[in-house]
Short mmCIF file of N, CA and C and ligand atoms in Angstrom, two decimals:
data_model
loop_
_atom_site.label_atom_id
_atom_site.label_comp_id
_atom_site.label_asym_id
_atom_site.label_seq_id
_atom_site.Cartn_x
_atom_site.Cartn_y
_atom_site.Cartn_z
N MET L 1 4.94 20.55 167.24
CA MET L 1 4.76 19.16 168.30
C MET L 1 5.79 18.97 169.09
N SER L 2 5.44 18.98 170.35
CA SER L 2 6.42 18.51 171.43
C SER L 2 7.22 17.66 171.50
N LEU L 3 8.27 17.24 171.40
CA LEU L 3 8.92 16.07 171.12
C LEU L 3 8.44 15.21 172.83
N SER L 4 7.86 15.60 173.73
CA SER L 4 7.37 15.02 174.81
C SER L 4 5.75 13.86 174.46
N LEU L 5 5.91 14.32 173.67
CA LEU L 5 4.17 13.92 173.04
C LEU L 5 4.26 12.67 172.41
N ILE L 6 5.95 12.46 172.16
CA ILE L 6 6.25 11.63 171.97
C ILE L 6 6.46 10.03 172.91
N LYS L 7 5.74 8.54 172.53
CA LYS L 7 5.82 7.39 173.60
C LYS L 7 6.78 7.42 174.73
N ASN L 8 6.60 7.82 175.81
CA ASN L 8 8.07 6.68 175.60
C ASN L 8 8.28 5.59 175.96
N TYR L 9 9.67 5.38 175.76
CA TYR L 9 10.14 4.29 175.26
C TYR L 9 9.96 3.27 176.25
N VAL L 10 9.64 1.45 175.89
CA VAL L 10 10.19 1.34 177.26
C VAL L 10 10.69 -0.31 177.07
N LEU L 11 11.99 -0.47 177.87
CA LEU L 11 13.19 -1.55 177.21
C LEU L 11 12.27 -2.90 177.41
N THR L 12 11.99 -4.00 176.27
CA THR L 12 11.47 -4.92 176.39
C THR L 12 12.82 -5.61 176.10
N LYS L 13 12.18 -7.12 176.36
CA LYS L 13 13.30 -8.57 176.59
C LYS L 13 13.66 -8.71 175.50
N GLU L 14 13.36 -8.68 174.73
CA GLU L 14 13.62 -8.41 173.00
C GLU L 14 15.11 -7.27 173.25
N LEU L 15 14.59 -6.27 173.30
CA LEU L 15 16.02 -5.03 173.27
C LEU L 15 16.98 -5.57 174.11
N ALA L 16 16.44 -5.64 175.52
CA ALA L 16 17.46 -5.86 176.34
C ALA L 16 18.36 -7.15 175.78
N THR L 17 17.97 -7.95 174.71
CA THR L 17 18.74 -9.60 174.17
C THR L 17 19.62 -8.56 173.32
N LYS L 18 19.01 -7.94 172.65
CA LYS L 18 20.00 -7.01 171.52
C LYS L 18 21.09 -6.34 171.94
N ILE L 19 20.68 -5.55 173.08
CA ILE L 19 21.56 -4.61 173.77
C ILE L 19 22.57 -5.52 173.83
N ASP L 20 22.14 -6.52 174.96
CA ASP L 20 23.63 -7.53 175.09
C ASP L 20 24.19 -8.04 173.95
N LEU L 21 23.80 -8.29 172.81
CA LEU L 21 24.97 -8.72 171.89
C LEU L 21 25.95 -7.81 171.49
N ILE L 22 25.16 -6.52 171.15
CA ILE L 22 25.41 -4.91 171.25
C ILE L 22 27.13 -5.14 172.16
N LEU L 23 26.25 -5.21 173.57
CA LEU L 23 28.01 -5.63 174.26
C LEU L 23 29.03 -6.44 174.47
N ALA L 24 28.26 -7.55 174.04
CA ALA L 24 29.19 -8.37 173.86
C ALA L 24 30.30 -8.17 172.26
N ALA L 25 29.45 -7.68 171.31
CA ALA L 25 30.25 -7.19 170.27
C ALA L 25 31.26 -6.73 170.91
N HIS L 26 31.28 -5.58 171.64
CA HIS L 26 32.05 -4.54 171.79
C HIS L 26 32.93 -5.22 173.34
N GLU L 27 32.78 -6.40 173.15
CA GLU L 27 33.90 -7.11 174.76
C GLU L 27 33.22 -6.71 175.61
N ASN L 28 32.15 -6.12 176.12
CA ASN L 28 31.71 -5.35 177.25
C ASN L 28 32.89 -4.59 177.81
N ASP L 29 33.02 -3.76 176.98
CA ASP L 29 33.98 -2.68 177.63
C ASP L 29 33.61 -1.46 177.41
N GLY L 30 33.78 -0.89 178.79
CA GLY L 30 33.10 0.68 178.84
C GLY L 30 33.56 1.32 178.53
N SER L 31 34.92 1.74 177.62
CA SER L 31 36.25 2.55 177.01
C SER L 31 35.25 2.58 175.44
N GLN L 32 34.77 1.34 175.28
CA GLN L 32 33.99 1.67 174.06
C GLN L 32 32.53 1.80 173.70
N LEU L 33 32.44 2.73 174.91
CA LEU L 33 31.27 3.37 175.31
C LEU L 33 30.21 4.05 173.84
N VAL L 34 31.06 4.87 173.71
CA VAL L 34 30.58 5.93 172.44
C VAL L 34 29.53 4.98 171.16
N GLY L 35 30.68 3.94 171.19
CA GLY L 35 29.84 2.65 169.72
C GLY L 35 29.41 2.51 170.24
N ILE L 36 29.05 1.57 171.20
CA ILE L 36 27.97 1.07 172.29
C ILE L 36 26.75 1.71 172.06
N LEU L 37 26.88 2.91 172.68
CA LEU L 37 25.73 3.90 172.35
C LEU L 37 25.01 3.94 171.16
N LEU L 38 26.01 4.24 170.03
CA LEU L 38 25.33 4.29 168.99
C LEU L 38 24.97 3.29 168.12
N ASP L 39 25.57 2.24 168.47
CA ASP L 39 24.94 1.06 167.87
C ASP L 39 23.33 0.58 168.64
N ILE L 40 23.54 0.86 169.88
CA ILE L 40 22.35 0.81 170.68
C ILE L 40 21.36 2.00 170.56
N GLN L 41 21.53 2.82 169.99
CA GLN L 41 20.57 4.01 169.24
C GLN L 41 19.91 4.15 167.87
N GLU L 42 20.66 3.09 166.76
CA GLU L 42 20.22 2.72 165.96
C GLU L 42 18.77 2.02 166.30
N LEU L 43 19.08 0.93 167.06
CA LEU L 43 17.75 0.01 167.11
C LEU L 43 16.42 1.00 168.32
N ILE L 44 16.46 1.74 168.70
CA ILE L 44 15.79 2.32 168.99
C ILE L 44 14.60 3.19 168.19
N PRO L 45 13.62 3.18 168.20
CA PRO L 45 12.26 4.24 167.42
C PRO L 45 12.72 5.40 167.69
N ASN L 46 13.08 6.50 167.06
CA ASN L 46 13.43 7.77 167.04
C ASN L 46 14.69 7.93 167.05
N HIS L 47 15.26 7.01 167.68
CA HIS L 47 16.86 7.46 167.94
C HIS L 47 17.15 8.14 168.93
N TYR L 48 16.91 7.27 169.89
CA TYR L 48 17.95 7.77 171.45
C TYR L 48 17.98 6.93 172.09
N ILE L 49 18.59 7.72 173.47
CA ILE L 49 19.01 6.37 174.17
C ILE L 49 17.83 7.13 175.26
N PRO L 50 16.62 6.08 175.50
CA PRO L 50 15.73 6.41 176.87
C PRO L 50 16.41 5.77 178.13
N GLU L 51 16.16 6.47 179.09
CA GLU L 51 16.64 6.57 180.34
C GLU L 51 16.57 5.25 181.08
N GLU L 52 15.51 4.54 180.79
CA GLU L 52 15.60 3.05 180.77
C GLU L 52 16.97 2.15 180.75
N VAL L 53 17.13 2.76 179.31
CA VAL L 53 18.61 1.55 178.73
C VAL L 53 19.25 2.45 178.94
N ALA L 54 19.81 3.62 179.34
CA ALA L 54 20.48 4.31 180.12
C ALA L 54 21.19 3.29 181.72
N TYR L 55 20.69 3.84 182.28
CA TYR L 55 20.58 2.80 183.33
C TYR L 55 20.61 1.14 183.65
N TYR L 56 20.32 0.21 182.33
CA TYR L 56 20.78 -0.90 181.75
C TYR L 56 21.89 -0.61 181.30
N LEU L 57 22.33 0.18 180.69
CA LEU L 57 24.04 0.01 180.31
C LEU L 57 25.08 0.06 181.48
N ALA L 58 24.02 1.10 181.97
CA ALA L 58 24.97 1.49 183.72
C ALA L 58 25.50 0.14 184.31
N GLU L 59 24.37 -0.66 184.45
CA GLU L 59 24.63 -1.72 185.41
C GLU L 59 25.10 -2.66 184.54
N LYS L 60 24.87 -3.05 183.54
CA LYS L 60 25.33 -3.91 182.59
C LYS L 60 27.05 -3.30 182.87
N LEU L 61 27.65 -2.77 182.18
CA LEU L 61 29.26 -1.90 182.11
C LEU L 61 29.83 -2.23 183.66
N ASP L 62 28.78 -1.34 184.72
CA ASP L 62 29.95 -1.11 186.06
C ASP L 62 30.20 0.09 185.69
N VAL L 63 29.63 0.65 185.18
CA VAL L 63 29.73 2.56 184.90
C VAL L 63 29.07 3.24 185.78
N LYS L 64 29.24 4.61 186.23
CA LYS L 64 28.14 5.37 186.48
C LYS L 64 27.14 6.00 186.08
N ILE L 65 26.01 5.90 185.98
CA ILE L 65 24.77 6.79 185.30
C ILE L 65 25.51 8.09 184.95
N THR L 66 26.25 8.15 185.55
CA THR L 66 26.49 9.98 184.91
C THR L 66 27.53 9.91 183.82
N ASN L 67 28.30 8.52 183.89
CA ASN L 67 29.19 8.96 182.48
C ASN L 67 28.42 8.72 181.55
N ILE L 68 27.34 8.00 181.40
CA ILE L 68 26.34 7.43 180.32
C ILE L 68 26.40 8.80 179.71
N TYR L 69 25.52 9.19 180.52
CA TYR L 69 25.07 11.01 180.36
C TYR L 69 25.81 12.06 180.13
N ASP L 70 27.05 11.98 180.42
CA ASP L 70 28.28 12.75 180.11
C ASP L 70 27.80 12.71 178.74
N CYS L 71 28.48 11.46 178.15
CA CYS L 71 28.79 10.46 176.53
C CYS L 71 27.71 11.47 176.04
N ILE L 72 26.50 10.76 176.62
CA ILE L 72 25.58 10.98 175.38
C ILE L 72 25.21 12.85 175.72
N THR L 73 25.69 13.22 175.98
CA THR L 73 25.32 14.64 176.02
C THR L 73 26.59 15.60 175.06
N PHE L 74 28.03 15.02 175.45
CA PHE L 74 28.69 15.80 174.52
C PHE L 74 28.69 15.23 173.27
N TYR L 75 28.62 13.88 172.32
CA TYR L 75 28.39 13.75 171.44
C TYR L 75 26.89 14.03 170.67
N SER L 76 27.12 15.05 169.75
CA SER L 76 25.49 15.75 169.07
C SER L 76 25.25 14.36 167.92
N SER L 77 25.80 13.12 167.97
CA SER L 77 24.94 11.89 167.54
C SER L 77 24.15 11.46 168.44
N LEU L 78 24.22 11.79 169.72
CA LEU L 78 23.06 10.71 170.63
C LEU L 78 22.52 11.65 171.09
N SER L 79 21.59 11.38 171.58
CA SER L 79 20.28 12.11 172.11
C SER L 79 20.05 11.46 173.01
N THR L 80 19.10 12.12 174.23
CA THR L 80 18.77 12.08 174.84
C THR L 80 17.09 11.54 175.17
N THR L 81 16.27 12.47 174.31
CA THR L 81 15.10 13.06 173.45
C THR L 81 14.65 12.22 172.30
N PRO L 82 13.80 12.02 172.73
CA PRO L 82 13.26 11.23 170.91
C PRO L 82 13.18 12.14 169.84
N ARG L 83 13.81 11.58 168.69
CA ARG L 83 14.05 12.33 167.24
C ARG L 83 13.01 11.96 166.34
N ALA L 84 13.13 12.48 165.42
CA ALA L 84 12.30 12.34 164.46
C ALA L 84 12.82 11.31 163.74
N LYS L 85 11.67 10.37 162.59
CA LYS L 85 12.48 9.99 161.54
C LYS L 85 13.48 10.19 161.29
N TYR L 86 13.36 11.32 160.91
CA TYR L 86 14.80 12.20 159.47
C TYR L 86 15.48 13.35 160.72
N PRO L 87 16.28 13.08 161.61
CA PRO L 87 16.92 14.28 162.12
C PRO L 87 17.31 14.71 161.51
N ILE L 88 17.71 15.95 160.81
CA ILE L 88 18.48 17.09 159.76
C ILE L 88 19.35 17.89 160.76
N GLN L 89 20.64 17.43 160.52
CA GLN L 89 21.85 18.10 161.19
C GLN L 89 22.64 18.78 160.21
N ILE L 90 22.36 20.13 160.43
CA ILE L 90 23.37 20.97 159.65
C ILE L 90 23.85 21.22 160.24
N CYS L 91 25.28 21.36 159.39
CA CYS L 91 26.82 22.04 160.26
C CYS L 91 27.00 23.09 159.82
N ASN L 92 26.97 23.74 161.10
CA ASN L 92 27.28 25.41 161.41
C ASN L 92 28.85 25.94 161.48
N SER L 93 29.75 25.02 160.95
CA SER L 93 31.13 25.09 161.29
C SER L 93 31.79 26.04 159.99
N ILE L 94 32.93 26.46 160.43
CA ILE L 94 33.23 27.33 159.31
C ILE L 94 33.14 27.42 157.59
N VAL L 95 33.87 26.10 157.57
CA VAL L 95 33.96 25.56 156.02
C VAL L 95 32.06 25.96 155.65
N CYS L 96 31.24 25.00 155.86
CA CYS L 96 30.12 25.40 155.61
C CYS L 96 29.10 26.44 155.68
N LYS L 97 29.78 27.48 156.47
CA LYS L 97 29.19 28.63 157.21
C LYS L 97 29.84 29.86 155.41
N VAL L 98 30.82 29.59 155.24
CA VAL L 98 31.23 30.13 153.71
C VAL L 98 31.07 30.01 152.51
N ASN L 99 30.20 28.48 152.81
CA ASN L 99 29.82 27.83 151.53
C ASN L 99 28.34 27.80 151.78
N GLN L 100 27.80 29.44 152.46
CA GLN L 100 26.10 29.32 152.62
C GLN L 100 25.47 28.57 152.57
N ASN L 101 26.04 28.14 154.14
CA ASN L 101 24.88 27.26 154.93
C ASN L 101 24.06 28.04 155.12
N ASP L 102 23.72 28.85 155.07
CA ASP L 102 22.40 30.37 155.56
C ASP L 102 21.23 29.22 154.36
N THR L 103 21.62 28.87 153.02
CA THR L 103 20.47 28.69 152.22
C THR L 103 19.68 27.37 152.78
N ILE L 104 20.85 26.60 153.49
CA ILE L 104 20.13 25.42 153.91
C ILE L 104 19.26 25.73 155.07
N PHE L 105 19.77 26.28 155.66
CA PHE L 105 18.73 26.87 157.80
C PHE L 105 17.43 27.54 156.88
N THR L 106 17.96 28.34 156.10
CA THR L 106 16.47 28.94 155.49
C THR L 106 15.29 28.15 155.15
N THR L 107 15.79 27.43 153.87
CA THR L 107 15.18 27.22 153.09
C THR L 107 14.21 25.48 153.60
N LEU L 108 15.11 24.90 154.79
CA LEU L 108 14.72 23.81 155.25
C LEU L 108 13.20 24.36 156.17
N LYS L 109 13.39 25.37 157.03
CA LYS L 109 12.67 25.59 158.32
C LYS L 109 11.63 26.04 157.27
N ASP L 110 11.75 26.93 156.09
CA ASP L 110 10.78 27.35 155.48
C ASP L 110 9.73 26.14 154.64
N LEU L 111 10.68 25.50 154.17
CA LEU L 111 9.71 23.75 153.22
C LEU L 111 9.22 23.26 154.17
N LEU L 112 9.69 23.30 155.80
CA LEU L 112 9.41 22.19 156.91
C LEU L 112 8.32 22.60 157.69
N GLY L 113 8.62 24.34 157.91
CA GLY L 113 7.62 24.95 158.76
C GLY L 113 7.90 24.41 160.08
N ILE L 114 9.60 24.51 160.89
CA ILE L 114 9.50 24.07 161.63
C ILE L 114 10.84 25.39 161.81
N ASN L 115 11.36 25.64 163.20
CA ASN L 115 12.36 26.15 163.48
C ASN L 115 13.34 25.30 163.94
N LEU L 116 14.66 25.34 164.95
CA LEU L 116 15.36 24.55 164.87
C LEU L 116 15.01 23.59 165.72
N ASN L 117 15.57 22.69 166.45
CA ASN L 117 15.57 21.71 167.55
C ASN L 117 13.52 21.81 167.66
N GLU L 118 12.39 21.66 167.04
CA GLU L 118 11.07 21.46 166.61
C GLU L 118 11.53 20.45 165.80
N ILE L 119 9.64 19.65 165.51
CA ILE L 119 9.79 18.86 165.05
C ILE L 119 8.27 18.59 164.18
N THR L 120 7.98 18.06 162.78
CA THR L 120 7.52 18.03 161.59
C THR L 120 6.16 17.61 162.59
N TYR L 121 4.87 18.27 162.32
CA TYR L 121 3.90 17.51 163.04
C TYR L 121 3.18 15.75 162.74
N ASP L 122 3.97 15.25 161.82
CA ASP L 122 4.02 14.19 161.49
C ASP L 122 5.30 13.11 162.36
N GLY L 123 6.02 14.15 162.75
CA GLY L 123 6.97 13.26 163.19
C GLY L 123 8.11 12.72 163.07
N ARG L 124 8.21 13.38 161.25
CA ARG L 124 9.29 13.07 160.40
C ARG L 124 10.55 13.41 160.77
N PHE L 125 10.87 14.84 160.68
CA PHE L 125 11.74 15.52 160.36
C PHE L 125 11.87 16.11 161.93
N THR L 126 13.40 16.27 162.22
CA THR L 126 13.45 17.93 163.12
C THR L 126 14.99 18.41 162.19
N LEU L 127 15.30 19.69 162.75
CA LEU L 127 16.54 20.34 162.43
C LEU L 127 16.98 20.53 163.47
N GLU L 128 19.11 20.35 163.47
CA GLU L 128 19.49 20.20 164.04
C GLU L 128 20.99 20.89 163.32
N SER L 129 21.12 21.95 164.52
CA SER L 129 22.43 22.88 164.35
C SER L 129 23.87 21.80 165.20
N VAL L 130 24.73 21.63 164.23
CA VAL L 130 25.88 20.75 164.89
C VAL L 130 27.33 20.83 164.78
N ALA L 131 28.02 21.02 165.19
CA ALA L 131 29.76 20.90 164.72
C ALA L 131 30.20 20.02 163.23
N CYS L 132 31.05 20.76 162.70
CA CYS L 132 31.67 19.57 161.67
C CYS L 132 31.70 18.13 161.83
N PHE L 133 31.00 18.02 160.90
CA PHE L 133 31.49 16.27 161.01
C PHE L 133 31.97 15.41 160.23
N GLY L 134 33.10 16.91 159.00
CA GLY L 134 34.01 15.62 158.84
C GLY L 134 33.60 15.58 156.81
N ALA L 135 32.77 16.44 156.64
CA ALA L 135 32.17 16.59 155.43
C ALA L 135 32.65 17.98 154.70
N CYS L 136 33.82 18.52 154.78
CA CYS L 136 34.30 20.02 154.71
C CYS L 136 34.18 19.97 153.17
N ASP L 137 34.48 18.95 152.14
CA ASP L 137 34.82 18.57 151.01
C ASP L 137 33.85 19.14 150.12
N MET L 138 32.39 18.63 151.06
CA MET L 138 31.19 18.64 150.29
C MET L 138 30.45 19.99 150.46
N ALA L 139 30.82 20.68 151.12
CA ALA L 139 30.29 22.09 152.06
C ALA L 139 29.39 22.87 150.89
N PRO L 140 28.07 23.21 151.30
CA PRO L 140 27.54 23.41 152.65
C PRO L 140 26.54 21.59 152.68
N ALA L 141 26.60 21.38 154.30
CA ALA L 141 27.01 19.52 154.13
C ALA L 141 25.59 19.58 154.93
N VAL L 142 24.95 18.29 155.60
CA VAL L 142 23.96 17.61 155.96
C VAL L 142 23.97 16.34 156.69
N ARG L 143 23.44 16.22 157.71
CA ARG L 143 23.56 14.26 158.13
C ARG L 143 22.71 13.88 158.97
N ILE L 144 22.39 13.32 158.13
CA ILE L 144 20.92 12.23 158.62
C ILE L 144 20.82 10.95 158.85
N ASN L 145 20.80 10.58 159.71
CA ASN L 145 20.94 9.02 160.17
C ASN L 145 22.02 8.69 159.67
N GLY L 146 23.17 9.33 160.61
CA GLY L 146 24.68 8.89 159.85
C GLY L 146 25.31 8.68 158.07
N LYS L 147 23.74 9.27 157.97
CA LYS L 147 24.25 9.48 156.10
C LYS L 147 24.69 11.15 155.69
N VAL L 148 25.56 11.19 154.85
CA VAL L 148 26.33 12.96 154.61
C VAL L 148 25.44 13.21 153.58
N TYR L 149 25.10 14.49 152.80
CA TYR L 149 24.52 14.85 151.80
C TYR L 149 25.00 15.73 151.85
N GLY L 150 25.70 16.48 150.74
CA GLY L 150 26.12 17.43 150.48
C GLY L 150 26.27 18.73 149.09
N TYR L 151 27.03 19.47 149.37
CA TYR L 151 26.73 20.61 147.92
C TYR L 151 25.30 20.91 148.10
N LEU L 152 24.59 21.48 148.79
CA LEU L 152 23.23 21.89 149.25
C LEU L 152 23.20 23.49 149.38
N THR L 153 23.45 23.97 147.88
CA THR L 153 24.05 25.23 147.72
C THR L 153 22.54 26.16 147.00
N SER L 154 21.49 25.30 146.62
CA SER L 154 20.34 26.22 146.57
C SER L 154 19.01 25.11 146.79
N ARG L 155 18.37 25.81 146.85
CA ARG L 155 16.95 25.44 146.98
C ARG L 155 16.03 24.65 146.35
N ALA L 156 16.39 24.42 145.08
CA ALA L 156 16.21 23.23 144.42
C ALA L 156 16.44 21.69 145.05
N LYS L 157 18.10 21.73 145.48
CA LYS L 157 18.75 20.61 145.72
C LYS L 157 18.40 20.68 147.17
N ILE L 158 17.97 21.16 148.01
CA ILE L 158 17.15 20.94 149.14
C ILE L 158 16.28 20.42 149.09
N GLU L 159 15.00 20.63 147.96
CA GLU L 159 13.61 20.14 147.55
C GLU L 159 13.97 18.31 147.09
N ASN L 160 15.00 18.19 146.58
CA ASN L 160 15.33 17.46 146.07
C ASN L 160 15.73 16.20 147.20
N LEU L 161 16.69 16.90 147.98
CA LEU L 161 16.81 16.01 149.15
C LEU L 161 15.49 15.46 150.26
N LEU L 162 14.89 16.63 150.03
CA LEU L 162 13.63 16.15 151.28
C LEU L 162 12.31 15.43 150.01
N SER L 163 12.58 15.47 148.92
CA SER L 163 11.66 14.45 147.63
C SER L 163 12.24 12.92 148.14
N GLU L 164 13.87 12.60 148.01
CA GLU L 164 13.99 11.31 148.33
C GLU L 164 13.11 11.03 150.00
N LEU L 165 13.21 11.93 150.79
CA LEU L 165 12.61 10.76 151.80
C LEU L 165 11.66 10.83 152.44
N ILE L 166 10.89 11.59 151.67
CA ILE L 166 9.47 11.68 151.76
C ILE L 166 8.77 10.29 150.71
S1 FES O 1 32.43 22.29 157.99
FE1 FES O 1 30.87 21.46 157.78
S2 FES O 1 31.25 19.74 157.45
FE2 FES O 1 33.07 20.76 157.58
#
């Protein structure tokens, strides 16, 4: 399924009010942009920063729109495009690699019927390859909506994880 099939998000008055509260909690401080974007992304269905929201933030924080997009594209936790309900971020850094993270890649591709950066037909899952997110002691690991799931060393453990989410 193409991500572009997901309906574009509209900045409603209600969302603008919630964004203003987040900005106030961050003292309208543009140097806290990463935290602000992460908090706002949690509010948006499909966990991304729509263009309209990016422009709203640039105006509110009095920062260049390019700064907003530089930040979103630099951090793997942030996205400019709609994600699935459960974006599965598979760590592909060295500790997870040596702990056979290829089992996670192959098993999830097989069980979900998608490749990296694709979305399942029902919009529930995407697969992303990301750099270390600091859970090396639980390698090999994945992160889903900010929560880490580790020790995924077998197909059975990965099936259990998916059944928790379905
Ligand atoms: S190397 Fe995978 S979480 Fe650190």
